[in-house]
Short mmCIF file of C-alpha atoms in Angstrom, two decimals:
data_model
loop_
_atom_site.label_atom_id
_atom_site.label_comp_id
_atom_site.label_asym_id
_atom_site.label_seq_id
_atom_site.Cartn_x
_atom_site.Cartn_y
_atom_site.Cartn_z
CA MET A 1 0.00 0.00 0.00
CA ASN A 2 1.27 3.47 -0.94
CA ARG A 3 0.77 5.29 2.35
CA ALA A 4 1.92 8.63 0.93
CA ALA A 5 -0.80 8.52 -1.73
CA GLU A 6 -3.42 7.43 0.80
CA TRP A 7 -2.62 10.45 3.00
CA ALA A 8 -1.97 13.01 0.25
CA ASP A 9 -5.31 14.78 0.72
CA ALA A 10 -5.23 14.69 4.54
CA GLU A 11 -5.18 18.42 5.26
CA ARG A 12 -6.48 18.48 8.85
CA LEU A 13 -4.17 16.34 10.95
CA LEU A 14 -4.28 15.53 14.64
CA CYS A 15 -0.79 14.88 15.99
CA VAL A 16 -0.87 13.09 19.34
CA ARG A 17 2.17 13.48 21.62
CA LEU A 18 1.10 13.14 25.24
CA ASP A 19 4.56 13.19 26.82
CA ALA A 20 6.59 15.88 28.55
CA MET A 21 8.17 19.06 27.18
CA GLY A 22 11.39 17.53 25.87
CA ASP A 23 9.56 14.78 24.00
CA VAL A 24 7.35 17.36 22.30
CA ILE A 25 10.40 19.39 21.23
CA MET A 26 12.03 16.24 19.81
CA THR A 27 8.89 15.61 17.73
CA GLY A 28 9.30 19.04 16.10
CA PRO A 29 11.26 17.91 13.00
CA ALA A 30 8.59 15.31 12.21
CA LEU A 31 5.85 17.92 12.58
CA ARG A 32 7.69 20.30 10.27
CA ALA A 33 8.05 17.49 7.76
CA LEU A 34 4.29 16.97 7.72
CA LYS A 35 3.73 20.66 7.06
CA ARG A 36 6.45 20.91 4.42
CA THR A 37 5.03 18.00 2.44
CA GLN A 38 1.59 19.63 2.30
CA PRO A 39 1.96 23.34 3.21
CA GLN A 40 -1.82 23.78 3.26
CA ARG A 41 -2.10 21.27 6.08
CA ARG A 42 -3.39 22.38 9.45
CA LEU A 43 -1.71 20.58 12.34
CA THR A 44 -3.36 20.30 15.74
CA LEU A 45 -1.22 18.93 18.56
CA LEU A 46 -2.95 16.91 21.26
CA THR A 47 -0.48 16.90 24.13
CA SER A 48 -0.01 16.94 27.88
CA PRO A 49 -0.37 20.20 29.84
CA ALA A 50 3.44 20.38 30.06
CA GLY A 51 3.73 19.73 26.34
CA ALA A 52 1.14 22.39 25.58
CA ALA A 53 3.28 25.00 27.36
CA ILE A 54 6.19 24.53 24.93
CA ALA A 55 4.04 23.78 21.86
CA ARG A 56 3.29 27.47 21.30
CA TYR A 57 6.96 27.91 20.33
CA LEU A 58 7.04 25.00 17.86
CA PRO A 59 7.04 25.86 14.15
CA ALA A 60 4.35 24.11 12.08
CA ILE A 61 1.77 23.78 14.86
CA ASP A 62 -1.49 25.63 14.20
CA ASP A 63 -3.57 24.61 17.25
CA VAL A 64 -2.94 22.90 20.57
CA ILE A 65 -5.26 20.83 22.75
CA ALA A 66 -4.03 20.07 26.27
CA TYR A 67 -5.13 16.74 27.66
CA ALA A 68 -4.13 14.94 30.87
CA ALA A 69 -4.39 11.36 29.63
CA PRO A 70 -5.07 8.82 32.38
CA TRP A 71 -2.70 6.26 30.83
CA MET A 72 0.31 8.63 30.94
CA LYS A 73 2.63 8.86 33.92
CA ALA A 74 3.85 12.42 33.54
CA THR A 75 0.56 14.29 33.14
CA ALA A 76 -1.43 16.41 35.58
CA PRO A 77 -4.01 14.64 37.80
CA HIS A 78 -6.81 13.24 35.68
CA ALA A 79 -10.33 14.52 36.34
CA SER A 80 -12.81 11.83 35.31
CA ALA A 81 -14.07 9.71 32.44
CA ALA A 82 -16.24 12.68 31.50
CA ALA A 83 -13.06 14.39 30.25
CA GLU A 84 -12.61 11.61 27.67
CA ARG A 85 -16.19 11.89 26.49
CA ALA A 86 -15.85 15.65 26.11
CA LEU A 87 -12.54 15.29 24.26
CA ILE A 88 -13.95 12.68 21.88
CA ALA A 89 -16.87 14.97 21.06
CA ARG A 90 -14.49 17.89 20.49
CA LEU A 91 -12.23 15.88 18.19
CA ARG A 92 -15.21 14.53 16.25
CA ALA A 93 -16.51 18.08 15.73
CA LEU A 94 -13.15 19.20 14.34
CA ARG A 95 -13.45 16.62 11.54
CA PHE A 96 -9.82 15.62 11.23
CA ASP A 97 -8.70 13.81 8.09
CA GLY A 98 -6.08 11.80 9.93
CA ALA A 99 -4.33 11.23 13.23
CA ILE A 100 -0.70 10.34 13.92
CA VAL A 101 0.13 8.95 17.35
CA PHE A 102 3.74 9.60 18.42
CA THR A 103 5.10 7.42 21.24
CA VAL A 104 8.34 6.21 22.75
CA TYR A 105 8.77 2.51 22.15
CA SER A 106 7.90 1.51 25.72
CA GLN A 107 4.43 3.08 25.36
CA SER A 108 1.36 1.59 23.76
CA ALA A 109 -0.32 3.65 21.06
CA LEU A 110 -3.61 1.83 21.56
CA PRO A 111 -5.31 4.12 24.12
CA ALA A 112 -4.75 7.19 21.93
CA ALA A 113 -5.65 5.22 18.80
CA HIS A 114 -8.91 4.15 20.44
CA LEU A 115 -9.63 7.80 21.30
CA CYS A 116 -9.13 8.75 17.65
CA TYR A 117 -11.22 5.78 16.49
CA LEU A 118 -14.11 6.89 18.71
CA ALA A 119 -13.72 10.43 17.34
CA GLU A 120 -14.24 8.96 13.85
CA ILE A 121 -10.91 10.13 12.47
CA PRO A 122 -10.67 8.05 9.29
CA ARG A 123 -6.87 7.58 9.04
CA ARG A 124 -4.79 6.58 12.07
CA LEU A 125 -1.02 5.95 12.00
CA ALA A 126 1.29 4.71 14.78
CA TYR A 127 3.90 2.20 15.79
CA CYS A 128 2.31 -0.64 17.76
CA ARG A 129 3.76 -3.78 19.29
CA GLU A 130 0.58 -5.83 19.16
CA ASN A 131 -1.88 -6.12 16.28
CA PRO A 132 -4.22 -3.10 16.60
CA TYR A 133 -6.78 -4.51 14.16
CA GLN A 134 -9.26 -1.71 13.34
CA LEU A 135 -7.84 0.83 15.80
CA LEU A 136 -5.09 1.76 13.34
CA THR A 137 -5.60 2.06 9.60
CA ASP A 138 -1.82 2.37 9.15
CA TRP A 139 0.10 0.08 11.50
CA LEU A 140 3.87 0.03 11.70
CA PRO A 141 5.00 -2.95 13.79
CA GLU A 142 7.21 -1.78 16.67
CA PRO A 143 10.87 -2.60 15.87
CA GLU A 144 12.41 -1.37 19.13
CA PRO A 145 14.29 -2.54 21.10
CA GLU A 146 14.52 -6.04 19.61
CA GLN A 147 15.65 -5.01 16.12
CA ARG A 148 17.25 -1.62 16.74
CA LEU A 149 17.34 1.50 18.91
CA ARG A 150 16.99 4.99 17.47
CA HIS A 151 17.24 8.50 18.78
CA GLU A 152 13.80 9.82 19.63
CA VAL A 153 13.99 12.41 16.82
CA ARG A 154 14.89 9.73 14.27
CA ARG A 155 12.07 7.48 15.46
CA GLN A 156 9.44 10.14 14.78
CA LEU A 157 11.00 11.17 11.46
CA ASP A 158 10.88 7.54 10.36
CA LEU A 159 7.20 7.37 11.31
CA VAL A 160 6.11 10.34 9.20
CA GLY A 161 8.59 9.31 6.51
CA ARG A 162 6.21 6.43 5.76
CA LEU A 163 3.81 9.13 4.53
CA GLY A 164 6.47 10.70 2.33
CA ALA A 165 7.05 13.55 4.80
CA VAL A 166 10.63 14.83 4.85
CA PRO A 167 11.78 18.02 6.66
CA GLU A 168 13.92 20.70 5.10
CA ASP A 169 16.38 20.01 7.92
CA GLU A 170 16.33 17.69 10.92
CA ARG A 171 17.37 20.15 13.63
CA LEU A 172 15.26 21.00 16.63
CA ARG A 173 13.73 24.46 16.36
CA LEU A 174 11.74 26.80 18.57
CA GLN A 175 10.34 30.19 17.59
CA LEU A 176 10.73 32.69 20.40
CA PRO A 177 8.85 36.01 20.17
CA ALA A 178 11.09 39.07 20.31
CA ALA A 179 9.40 40.24 23.53
CA GLU A 180 10.38 37.08 25.38
CA ARG A 181 13.95 37.21 24.12
CA ALA A 182 14.06 40.86 25.30
CA ALA A 183 12.70 39.83 28.70
CA ALA A 184 15.55 37.34 29.05
CA GLN A 185 18.07 40.01 28.10
CA GLN A 186 16.60 42.27 30.78
CA ARG A 187 16.97 39.47 33.34
CA LEU A 188 20.65 39.22 32.48
CA ALA A 189 21.08 42.99 32.66
CA ARG A 190 19.53 43.10 36.14
CA LEU A 191 22.07 40.49 37.25
CA GLY A 192 24.87 42.59 35.78
CA VAL A 193 25.81 39.87 33.27
CA ALA A 194 26.80 40.85 29.73
CA PRO A 195 25.51 38.35 27.13
CA ASP A 196 28.96 38.04 25.55
CA SER A 197 30.77 37.49 28.87
CA ARG A 198 31.98 34.20 30.34
CA TRP A 199 28.87 32.67 31.96
CA VAL A 200 27.01 29.39 32.15
CA ILE A 201 23.55 28.20 33.08
CA VAL A 202 23.33 25.30 35.52
CA HIS A 203 19.96 23.53 35.55
CA PRO A 204 20.29 20.84 38.26
CA GLY A 205 16.75 19.44 38.35
CA ALA A 206 15.11 16.54 36.53
CA SER A 207 11.71 14.92 36.92
CA ALA A 208 13.11 11.43 37.57
CA PRO A 209 15.43 10.78 40.55
CA SER A 210 17.50 8.40 38.41
CA ARG A 211 18.42 11.31 36.13
CA ARG A 212 19.73 13.72 38.79
CA TYR A 213 23.44 14.39 39.18
CA PRO A 214 24.19 14.74 42.92
CA ALA A 215 23.77 18.20 44.43
CA ALA A 216 27.22 18.02 46.04
CA SER A 217 28.80 17.27 42.66
CA PHE A 218 26.96 20.15 41.00
CA ALA A 219 28.22 22.38 43.82
CA ALA A 220 31.82 21.26 43.36
CA ALA A 221 31.69 21.82 39.60
CA ALA A 222 30.04 25.23 39.97
CA ARG A 223 32.61 26.27 42.59
CA MET A 224 35.51 25.42 40.27
CA LEU A 225 33.92 27.25 37.34
CA ALA A 226 33.30 30.38 39.42
CA ALA A 227 36.34 30.49 41.71
CA ALA A 228 39.06 28.96 39.55
CA HIS A 229 37.94 29.95 36.06
CA GLY A 230 36.08 33.23 36.48
CA CYS A 231 32.73 32.05 35.13
CA THR A 232 29.47 33.60 36.22
CA VAL A 233 27.09 30.81 37.23
CA ILE A 234 23.33 31.28 36.85
CA PHE A 235 21.04 28.58 38.24
CA THR A 236 17.62 27.87 36.78
CA GLY A 237 14.84 25.54 37.84
CA SER A 238 11.19 25.32 38.77
CA THR A 239 9.61 26.69 41.93
CA GLU A 240 9.79 23.17 43.37
CA GLU A 241 13.53 23.06 42.63
CA ARG A 242 14.39 26.23 44.53
CA ALA A 243 15.42 24.27 47.61
CA LEU A 244 17.76 22.11 45.51
CA VAL A 245 19.31 25.18 43.90
CA GLU A 246 19.84 26.87 47.27
CA GLU A 247 21.42 23.70 48.67
CA ILE A 248 23.88 23.71 45.79
CA ARG A 249 24.59 27.44 46.10
CA ARG A 250 25.34 27.13 49.84
CA ALA A 251 27.68 24.22 49.23
CA MET A 252 29.55 25.81 46.31
CA GLN A 253 30.93 28.61 48.52
CA ALA A 254 31.38 31.01 45.63
CA PRO A 255 29.22 33.78 44.13
CA SER A 256 26.33 32.74 41.91
CA HIS A 257 22.87 33.84 40.81
CA SER A 258 19.57 31.98 41.01
CA LEU A 259 16.53 32.48 38.80
CA ALA A 260 14.90 29.27 39.99
CA GLY A 261 11.14 29.70 40.18
CA GLU A 262 11.31 33.22 38.72
CA LEU A 263 11.22 32.65 34.95
CA THR A 264 8.33 32.12 32.61
CA LEU A 265 8.91 29.34 30.11
CA GLY A 266 9.51 31.97 27.43
CA GLU A 267 12.12 33.70 29.59
CA LEU A 268 13.83 30.37 30.28
CA CYS A 269 13.95 29.71 26.53
CA GLY A 270 15.33 33.19 25.94
CA LEU A 271 17.99 32.81 28.62
CA ILE A 272 19.09 29.43 27.25
CA ALA A 273 19.16 30.90 23.72
CA LEU A 274 21.57 33.58 24.96
CA ALA A 275 23.78 31.32 27.09
CA PRO A 276 27.30 30.36 26.01
CA VAL A 277 26.82 26.92 27.64
CA LEU A 278 24.09 24.99 29.46
CA ILE A 279 25.00 22.40 32.10
CA ALA A 280 22.08 20.10 32.90
CA ASN A 281 20.81 16.61 33.49
CA ASN A 282 18.95 14.75 30.75
CA THR A 283 15.86 16.95 30.89
CA GLY A 284 13.76 19.39 28.85
CA PRO A 285 16.17 22.38 28.89
CA VAL A 286 18.76 20.26 27.04
CA HIS A 287 16.39 20.05 24.08
CA ILE A 288 15.54 23.74 24.37
CA ALA A 289 19.27 24.40 24.11
CA ALA A 290 19.57 22.22 21.03
CA ALA A 291 16.71 24.15 19.43
CA PHE A 292 18.69 27.40 19.78
CA GLY A 293 22.16 26.02 19.03
CA THR A 294 23.35 26.49 22.62
CA PRO A 295 26.18 24.06 23.50
CA VAL A 296 25.30 21.55 26.21
CA VAL A 297 27.11 19.65 28.93
CA ASP A 298 24.63 16.83 29.50
CA LEU A 299 24.89 14.78 32.71
CA TYR A 300 23.33 11.77 31.09
CA ALA A 301 21.98 8.98 33.27
CA LEU A 302 22.11 5.74 31.31
CA THR A 303 18.43 5.00 31.76
CA ASN A 304 18.01 5.04 27.97
CA PRO A 305 20.14 6.00 24.96
CA GLN A 306 17.50 7.78 22.87
CA HIS A 307 17.39 11.30 24.30
CA MET A 308 20.94 12.60 23.94
CA PRO A 309 21.42 16.15 22.58
CA TRP A 310 20.42 16.31 18.93
CA GLU A 311 22.51 18.15 16.33
CA VAL A 312 24.10 20.64 18.72
CA GLU A 313 27.65 20.89 20.06
CA ASN A 314 27.69 18.86 23.27
CA ARG A 315 29.61 16.87 25.83
CA VAL A 316 27.63 13.91 27.18
CA LEU A 317 28.99 12.72 30.52
CA TYR A 318 28.23 9.42 32.22
CA HIS A 319 29.92 6.48 33.89
CA ASN A 320 29.41 3.21 32.04
CA VAL A 321 27.61 0.61 34.15
CA PRO A 322 26.48 -2.97 33.45
CA CYS A 323 22.89 -2.06 34.39
CA LYS A 324 22.58 0.67 31.74
CA TYR A 325 19.38 1.20 29.75
CA CYS A 326 17.15 0.22 32.65
CA TYR A 327 14.41 2.69 31.58
CA LYS A 328 13.63 3.34 35.25
CA SER A 329 12.73 6.62 36.98
CA VAL A 330 14.37 5.38 40.17
CA CYS A 331 17.69 3.50 40.01
CA PRO A 332 16.76 -0.18 40.53
CA GLU A 333 20.25 -0.88 41.90
CA GLY A 334 20.09 2.02 44.33
CA HIS A 335 23.54 3.40 43.48
CA ASN A 336 22.96 5.84 40.58
CA ALA A 337 26.55 5.06 39.64
CA CYS A 338 26.08 6.13 36.01
CA LEU A 339 25.89 9.71 37.31
CA ARG A 340 27.44 9.63 40.78
CA ARG A 341 30.76 8.42 39.41
CA VAL A 342 31.10 11.34 36.98
CA PRO A 343 33.72 13.58 38.65
CA PRO A 344 32.93 17.31 38.95
CA ALA A 345 36.27 18.04 37.28
CA ALA A 346 34.97 16.33 34.13
CA VAL A 347 31.96 18.67 34.13
CA VAL A 348 34.27 21.66 34.45
CA ASP A 349 36.57 20.45 31.67
CA ALA A 350 33.60 19.88 29.35
CA ALA A 351 32.16 23.34 30.04
CA LEU A 352 35.53 25.01 29.48
CA GLU A 353 36.01 23.16 26.19
CA LEU A 354 32.67 24.42 24.92
CA LEU A 355 33.33 27.95 26.14
CA ALA A 356 36.69 27.93 24.38
CA LEU A 357 35.17 26.65 21.15
CA GLY A 358 32.54 29.37 21.06
CA ALA A 359 30.58 26.50 19.59
CA ARG A 360 27.22 28.08 18.82
CA ALA A 361 25.60 27.21 15.52
CA PRO A 362 25.16 30.63 13.86
CA ALA A 363 22.06 29.65 11.89
CA LEU A 364 20.35 28.48 15.05
CA ALA A 365 21.45 31.32 17.30
CA GLN A 366 18.89 33.58 15.64
CA ALA A 367 16.14 30.95 15.42
CA GLY A 368 12.75 32.40 16.10
CA ASP A 369 13.70 36.07 15.70
#
C-alpha cells in the first residue's frame, strides 16, 4: 500500500504526543516534515499540559489541545471519564482527516488510537507492538528494542517518513517572540551579566530521581567554574527546585545567581538561547538548548540511549555501568553510579572546552527572531 498517496489529501491532521516538554520538542522535526510535504495542512497537537506550554513555540503547529491522559505517567491529575467523552466529542466536531500517534517505544499507542477511532478520524497511523486490528488504519509494527534502537527524533521522522514527509532540515527548532527574548536580556542585565561574557547556566533538576546528578557534585563543579575559572554561574529551575538550587549554592561557597522559580517558560527559553553553555541533566532544557544552538554539557543517566542532545555541540557525561538502559525513573540498583561516578572536574573540563570553542551554531542562534 502506498501510504503517501493514501494520506496526500489529509489536510487536517491531529498529531498526538502526550509526553513531557522535551519529548514534544524532539517531535518538532517530524511535525515540520508533515507541514512541508503539504503546506496547506493544518496541524493540531494533542499533548499533555506540560507539552502544551512549549508547543506554542514549535514551528508548524497551528492549534494545541491540552489533555491529561489517564494512561500517561507524567501528566497532571486526571479529572474523570467525562473528560474523555468531552474530548472525543471535540475531536469529532473538528473533523480531522487523519491522526498520527507519536510514542516512545515503551508506550502503547492503543489508548490514543482508540480515542481517535471513537472520534471517527478516518486515518490513524502509529507504531504498535501488538496487532491493533481496526484501531489503526496504518500500523507500523514496533521494531524497538529487539531489532534496533533509534534516537527519539529519528524514530518520529521515520514514522512520518512512511507518509512521504521529509523536513527541510532535521534540527530542533523553537520560535521565540522578540518580547520574550528581550525579557531574558533584561533578566541578564539586572544580574549585571553581559551576554557576551563568560557565563554558564546550571539547571540541576530533573523529573526522575535516576536522572539527577548529585547536588554536592553540582556544587563542586560550579565552585571550580566560578572560583578557579572566572565564570558567572546562573542557576535555573522550577519553583519546586528552589530548595535544591539553594542547597547547591550554599555548598559551592562562591558567588552565583539563582533564577529558579522566577522565569516564565519563554524567559527560560530566551535565557538558554543567549547562554554560552548549558550544564544540565537529561531533561527538557537540554532540548531547548539544542533548538537554539546552545552548546550543552549533558549529565546523562544511562536510563536510555534515545534522548541525547540532537545536532548541537555537546559533551555527554556518564559512567558506564552494566545495568545501563534500565528505563527506570528510580535507580533499581540504588547506586545511581552512572551519574554519581562522573567527577565534577569532568563537568568543568567539558564546560571550558565548549566555552573555548565558542561553539554556537550561527544559523540556530537567531532561530525564532
